[in-house]
PDB file of C-alpha atoms in Angstrom:
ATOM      1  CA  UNK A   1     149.109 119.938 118.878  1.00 50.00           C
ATOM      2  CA  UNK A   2     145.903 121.906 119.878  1.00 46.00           C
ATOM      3  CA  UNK A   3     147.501 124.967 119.066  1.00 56.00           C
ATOM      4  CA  UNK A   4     147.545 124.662 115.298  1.00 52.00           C
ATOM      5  CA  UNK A   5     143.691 123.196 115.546  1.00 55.00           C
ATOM      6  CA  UNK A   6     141.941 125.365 117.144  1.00 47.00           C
ATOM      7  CA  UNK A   7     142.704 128.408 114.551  1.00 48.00           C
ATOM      8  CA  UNK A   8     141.949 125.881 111.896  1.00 46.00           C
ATOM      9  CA  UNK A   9     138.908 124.760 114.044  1.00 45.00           C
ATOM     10  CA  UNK A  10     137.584 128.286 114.301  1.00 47.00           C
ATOM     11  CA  UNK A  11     138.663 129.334 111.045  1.00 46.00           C
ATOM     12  CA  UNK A  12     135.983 126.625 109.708  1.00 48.00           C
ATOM     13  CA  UNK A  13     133.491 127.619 111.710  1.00 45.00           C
ATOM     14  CA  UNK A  14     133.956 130.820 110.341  1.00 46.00           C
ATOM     15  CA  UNK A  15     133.636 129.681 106.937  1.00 41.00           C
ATOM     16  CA  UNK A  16     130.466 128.226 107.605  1.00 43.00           C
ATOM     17  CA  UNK A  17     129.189 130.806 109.522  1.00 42.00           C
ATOM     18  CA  UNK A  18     129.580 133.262 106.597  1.00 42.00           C
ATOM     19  CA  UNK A  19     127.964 130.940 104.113  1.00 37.00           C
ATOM     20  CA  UNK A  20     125.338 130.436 106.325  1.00 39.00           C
ATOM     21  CA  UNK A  21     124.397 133.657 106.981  1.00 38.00           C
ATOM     22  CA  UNK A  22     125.197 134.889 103.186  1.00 35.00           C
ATOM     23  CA  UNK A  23     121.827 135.877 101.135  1.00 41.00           C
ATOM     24  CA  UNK A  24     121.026 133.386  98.322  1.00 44.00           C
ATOM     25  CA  UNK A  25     121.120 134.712  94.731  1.00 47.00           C
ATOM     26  CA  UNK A  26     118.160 135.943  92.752  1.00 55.00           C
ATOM     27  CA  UNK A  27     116.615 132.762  91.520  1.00 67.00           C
ATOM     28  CA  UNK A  28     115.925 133.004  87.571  1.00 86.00           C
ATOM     29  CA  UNK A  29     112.560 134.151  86.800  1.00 94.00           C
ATOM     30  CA  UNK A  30     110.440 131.575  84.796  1.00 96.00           C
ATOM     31  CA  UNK A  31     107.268 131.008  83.112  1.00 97.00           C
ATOM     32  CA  UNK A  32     104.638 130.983  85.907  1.00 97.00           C
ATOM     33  CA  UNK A  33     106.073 133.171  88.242  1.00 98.00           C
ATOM     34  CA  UNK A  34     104.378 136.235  89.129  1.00 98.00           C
ATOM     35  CA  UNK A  35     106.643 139.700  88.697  1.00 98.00           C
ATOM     36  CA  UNK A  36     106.048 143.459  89.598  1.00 97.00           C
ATOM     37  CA  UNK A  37     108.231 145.746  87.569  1.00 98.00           C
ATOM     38  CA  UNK A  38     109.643 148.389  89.719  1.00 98.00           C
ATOM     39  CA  UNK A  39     110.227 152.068  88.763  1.00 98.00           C
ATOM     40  CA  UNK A  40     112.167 152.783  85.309  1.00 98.00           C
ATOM     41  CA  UNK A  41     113.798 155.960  84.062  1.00 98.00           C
ATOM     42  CA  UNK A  42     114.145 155.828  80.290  1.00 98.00           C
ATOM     43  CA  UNK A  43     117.055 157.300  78.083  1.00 98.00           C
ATOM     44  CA  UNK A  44     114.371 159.421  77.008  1.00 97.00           C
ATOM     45  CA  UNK A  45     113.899 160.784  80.772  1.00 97.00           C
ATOM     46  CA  UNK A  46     110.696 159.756  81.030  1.00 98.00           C
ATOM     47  CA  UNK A  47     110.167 157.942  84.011  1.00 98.00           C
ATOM     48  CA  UNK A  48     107.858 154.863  84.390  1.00 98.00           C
ATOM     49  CA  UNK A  49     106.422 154.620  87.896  1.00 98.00           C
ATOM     50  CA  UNK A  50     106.437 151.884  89.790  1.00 96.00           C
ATOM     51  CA  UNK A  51     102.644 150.058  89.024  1.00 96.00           C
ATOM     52  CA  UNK A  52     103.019 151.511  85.633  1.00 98.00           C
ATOM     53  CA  UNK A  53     102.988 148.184  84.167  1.00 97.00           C
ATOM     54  CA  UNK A  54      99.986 146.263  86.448  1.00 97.00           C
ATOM     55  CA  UNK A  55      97.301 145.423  84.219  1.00 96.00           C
ATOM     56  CA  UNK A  56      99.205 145.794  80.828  1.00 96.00           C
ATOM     57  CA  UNK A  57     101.169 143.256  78.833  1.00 98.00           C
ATOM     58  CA  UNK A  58     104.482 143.326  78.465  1.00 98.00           C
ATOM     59  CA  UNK A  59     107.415 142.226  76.901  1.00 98.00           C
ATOM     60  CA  UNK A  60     110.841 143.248  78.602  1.00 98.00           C
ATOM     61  CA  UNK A  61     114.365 142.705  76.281  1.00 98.00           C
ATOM     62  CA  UNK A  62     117.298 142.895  77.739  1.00 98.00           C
ATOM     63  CA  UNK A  63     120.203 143.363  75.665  1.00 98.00           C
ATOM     64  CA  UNK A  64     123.617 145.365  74.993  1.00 98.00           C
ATOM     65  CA  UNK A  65     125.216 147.726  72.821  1.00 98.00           C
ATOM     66  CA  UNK A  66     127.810 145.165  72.371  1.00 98.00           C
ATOM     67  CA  UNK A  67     126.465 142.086  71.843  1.00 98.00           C
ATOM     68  CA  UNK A  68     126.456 140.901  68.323  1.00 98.00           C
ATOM     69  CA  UNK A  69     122.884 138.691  68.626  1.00 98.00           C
ATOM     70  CA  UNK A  70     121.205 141.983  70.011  1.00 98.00           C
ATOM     71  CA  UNK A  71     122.465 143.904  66.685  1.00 98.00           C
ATOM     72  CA  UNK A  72     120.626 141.151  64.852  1.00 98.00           C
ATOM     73  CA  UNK A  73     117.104 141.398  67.159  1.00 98.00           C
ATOM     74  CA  UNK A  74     117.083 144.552  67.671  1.00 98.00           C
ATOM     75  CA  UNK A  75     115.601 145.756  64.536  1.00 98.00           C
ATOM     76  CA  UNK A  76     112.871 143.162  65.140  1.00 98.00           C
ATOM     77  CA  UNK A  77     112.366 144.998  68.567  1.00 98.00           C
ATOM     78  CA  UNK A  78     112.076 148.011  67.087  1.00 98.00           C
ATOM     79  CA  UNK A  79     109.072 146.338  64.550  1.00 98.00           C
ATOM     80  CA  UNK A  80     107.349 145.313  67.072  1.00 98.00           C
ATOM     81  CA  UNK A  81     107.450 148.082  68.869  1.00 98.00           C
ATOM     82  CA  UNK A  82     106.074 149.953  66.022  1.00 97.00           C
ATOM     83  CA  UNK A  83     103.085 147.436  65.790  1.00 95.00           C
ATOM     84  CA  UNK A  84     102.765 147.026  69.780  1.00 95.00           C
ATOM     85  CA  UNK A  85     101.664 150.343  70.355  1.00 90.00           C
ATOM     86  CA  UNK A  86      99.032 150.653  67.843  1.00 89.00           C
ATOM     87  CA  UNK A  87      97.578 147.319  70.174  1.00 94.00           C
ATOM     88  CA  UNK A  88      98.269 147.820  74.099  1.00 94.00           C
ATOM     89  CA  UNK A  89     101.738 145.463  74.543  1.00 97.00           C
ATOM     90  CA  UNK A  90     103.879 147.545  76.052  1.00 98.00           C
ATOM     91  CA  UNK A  91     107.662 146.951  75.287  1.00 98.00           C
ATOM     92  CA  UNK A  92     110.488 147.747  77.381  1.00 98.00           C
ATOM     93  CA  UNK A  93     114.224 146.821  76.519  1.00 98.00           C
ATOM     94  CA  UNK A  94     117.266 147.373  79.092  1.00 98.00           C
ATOM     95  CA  UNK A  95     120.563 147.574  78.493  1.00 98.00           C
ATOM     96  CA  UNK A  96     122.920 145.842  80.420  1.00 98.00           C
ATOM     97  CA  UNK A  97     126.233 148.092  79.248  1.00 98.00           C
ATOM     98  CA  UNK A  98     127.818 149.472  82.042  1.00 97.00           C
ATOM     99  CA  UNK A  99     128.057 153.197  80.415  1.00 98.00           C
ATOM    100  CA  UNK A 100     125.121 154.500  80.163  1.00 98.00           C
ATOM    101  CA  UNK A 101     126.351 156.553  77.279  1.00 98.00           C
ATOM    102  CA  UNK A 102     127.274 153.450  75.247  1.00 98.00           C
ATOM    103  CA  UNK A 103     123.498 152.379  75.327  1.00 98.00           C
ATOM    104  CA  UNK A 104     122.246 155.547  74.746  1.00 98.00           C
ATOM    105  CA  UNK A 105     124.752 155.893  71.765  1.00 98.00           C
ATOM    106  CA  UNK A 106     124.026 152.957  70.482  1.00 98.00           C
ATOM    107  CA  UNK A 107     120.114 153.771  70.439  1.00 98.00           C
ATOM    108  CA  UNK A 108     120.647 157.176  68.863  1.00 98.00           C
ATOM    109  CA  UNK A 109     122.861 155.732  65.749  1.00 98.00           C
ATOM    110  CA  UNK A 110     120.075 152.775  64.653  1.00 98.00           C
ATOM    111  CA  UNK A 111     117.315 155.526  65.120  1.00 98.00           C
ATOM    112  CA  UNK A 112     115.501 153.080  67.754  1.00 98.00           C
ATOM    113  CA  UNK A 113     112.683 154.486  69.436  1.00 98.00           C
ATOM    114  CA  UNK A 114     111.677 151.477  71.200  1.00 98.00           C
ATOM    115  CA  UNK A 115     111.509 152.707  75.580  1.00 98.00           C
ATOM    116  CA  UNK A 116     115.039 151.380  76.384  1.00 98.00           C
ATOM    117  CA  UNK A 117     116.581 151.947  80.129  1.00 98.00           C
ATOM    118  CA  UNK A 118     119.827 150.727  82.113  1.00 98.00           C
ATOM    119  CA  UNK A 119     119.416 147.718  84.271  1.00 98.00           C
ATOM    120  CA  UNK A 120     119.258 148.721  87.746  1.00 97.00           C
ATOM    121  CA  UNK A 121     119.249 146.970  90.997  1.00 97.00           C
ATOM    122  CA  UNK A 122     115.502 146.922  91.332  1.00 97.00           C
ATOM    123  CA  UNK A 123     115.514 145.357  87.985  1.00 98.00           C
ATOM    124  CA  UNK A 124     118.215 142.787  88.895  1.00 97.00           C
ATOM    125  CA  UNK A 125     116.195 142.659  92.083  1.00 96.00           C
ATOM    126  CA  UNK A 126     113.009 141.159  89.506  1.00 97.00           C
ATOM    127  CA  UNK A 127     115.166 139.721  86.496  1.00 97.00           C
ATOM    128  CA  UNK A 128     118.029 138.401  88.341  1.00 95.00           C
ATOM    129  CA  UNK A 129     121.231 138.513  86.810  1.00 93.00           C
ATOM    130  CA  UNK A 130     121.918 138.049  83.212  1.00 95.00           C
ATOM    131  CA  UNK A 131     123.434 134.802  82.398  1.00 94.00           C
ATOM    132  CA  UNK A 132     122.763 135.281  78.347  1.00 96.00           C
ATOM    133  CA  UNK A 133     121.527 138.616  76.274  1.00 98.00           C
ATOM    134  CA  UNK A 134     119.041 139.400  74.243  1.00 98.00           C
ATOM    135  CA  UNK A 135     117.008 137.517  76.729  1.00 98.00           C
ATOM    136  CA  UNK A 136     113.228 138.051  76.652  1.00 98.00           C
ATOM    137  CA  UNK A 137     110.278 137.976  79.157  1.00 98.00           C
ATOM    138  CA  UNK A 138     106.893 137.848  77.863  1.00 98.00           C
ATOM    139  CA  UNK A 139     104.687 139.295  81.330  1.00 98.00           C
ATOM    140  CA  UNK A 140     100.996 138.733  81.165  1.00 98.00           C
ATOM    141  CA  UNK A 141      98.332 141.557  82.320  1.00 97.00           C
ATOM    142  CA  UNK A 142      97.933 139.836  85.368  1.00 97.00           C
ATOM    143  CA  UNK A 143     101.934 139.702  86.227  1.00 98.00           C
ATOM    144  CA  UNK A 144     102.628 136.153  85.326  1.00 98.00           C
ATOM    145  CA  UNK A 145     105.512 135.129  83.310  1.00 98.00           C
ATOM    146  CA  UNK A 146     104.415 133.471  80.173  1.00 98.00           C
ATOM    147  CA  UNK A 147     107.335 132.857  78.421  1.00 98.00           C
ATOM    148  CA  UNK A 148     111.136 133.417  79.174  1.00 97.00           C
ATOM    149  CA  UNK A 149     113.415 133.506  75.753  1.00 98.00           C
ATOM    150  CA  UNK A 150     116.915 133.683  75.935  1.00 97.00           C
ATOM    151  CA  UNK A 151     119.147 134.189  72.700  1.00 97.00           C
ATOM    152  CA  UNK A 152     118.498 135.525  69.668  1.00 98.00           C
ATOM    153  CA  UNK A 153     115.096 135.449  67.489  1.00 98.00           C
ATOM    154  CA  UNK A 154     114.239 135.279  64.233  1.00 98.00           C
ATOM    155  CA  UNK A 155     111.795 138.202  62.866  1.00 98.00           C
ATOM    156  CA  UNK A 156     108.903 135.935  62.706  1.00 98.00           C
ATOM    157  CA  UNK A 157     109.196 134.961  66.124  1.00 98.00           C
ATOM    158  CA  UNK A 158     110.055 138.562  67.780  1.00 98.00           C
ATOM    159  CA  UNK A 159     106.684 139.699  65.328  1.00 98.00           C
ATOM    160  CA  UNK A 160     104.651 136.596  66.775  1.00 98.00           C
ATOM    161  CA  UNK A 161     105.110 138.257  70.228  1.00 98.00           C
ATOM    162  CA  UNK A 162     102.320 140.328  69.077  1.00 97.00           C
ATOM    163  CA  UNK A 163      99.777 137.815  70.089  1.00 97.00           C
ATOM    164  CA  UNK A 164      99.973 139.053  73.727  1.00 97.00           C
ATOM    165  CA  UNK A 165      98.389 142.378  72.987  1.00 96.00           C
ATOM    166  CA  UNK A 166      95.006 142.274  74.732  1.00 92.00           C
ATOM    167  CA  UNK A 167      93.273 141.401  71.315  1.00 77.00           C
ATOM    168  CA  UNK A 168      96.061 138.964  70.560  1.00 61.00           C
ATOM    169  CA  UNK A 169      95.101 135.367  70.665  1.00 54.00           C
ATOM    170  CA  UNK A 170      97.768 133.927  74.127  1.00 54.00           C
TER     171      UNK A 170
END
């Protein structure tokens, strides 16, 4: 009798033992929490240090070459872009496609200029993982999360983000 148990026994033990000692998922970012954006290498190879963003606004996009709701924003991105750095908001999309060259493709054939990068594990590390794209997250000069978006937006909306340039009214 004991000599079925005990593997089972241990065998649990196990089980727990490895869920135990298992590290817990990135929890989702959300408004109010504080964030430090780690280094970034654009498509452009440019790369943004790590500190690059402390003290500036930001708004951070992620999105993929695939995903029909990020053909539809992505225009808007590119907009504000446009506008944002006329006005000190920084803007910073990444790309969640697993080839590189996909994003990069994709970029090149709308003629977007906006600073796009791959999501990286530093990123992931911030952002956590991506549960819905375009997702945005509106950063505050002083690090703080103001507002988390996921799903698409319409122009007005994207072009309202504006407001968090340092002579914007949020």
């Amino acid at each position: 009798m004991w000599k079925w148990r005990l593997p089972v026994l241990l065998a649990g033990v196990g089980v727990a033992a490895g869920v135990a000692f298992t590290p817990l998922a990135q929890a989702a970012v959300k408004a109010g929490d504080h964030v430090a954006l780690p280094e970034v290498r654009l498509f452009d190879g440019r790369v943004l240090p790590d500190g690059y963003f402390e003290d500036k606004p930001v708004i951070v996009e992620f999105w993929a070459s695939w995903c029909p709701f990020c053909a539809r924003q992505n225009p808007y991105i590119q907009k504000l872009w446009l506008l944002a750095k006329e006005q000190g908001l920084e803007v910073l999309t990444i790309s969640i496609d697993r080839v590189e060259a996909d994003a990069v493709n994709y970029m090149a054939k709308h003629h977007y200029t906006f600073p796009a990068a791959m999501e990286s594990d530093a990123l992931r590390a911030v952002f956590g993982k991506r549960k819905v794209v375009p997702e945005i997250f509106v950063i505050r000069a002083d690090g703080r999360v103001a507002e988390v978006i996921p799903g698409e937006m319409f122009e007005e909306d994207v072009l309202d983000l504006i407001n968090y340039a340092p002579s914007g009214k949020p």
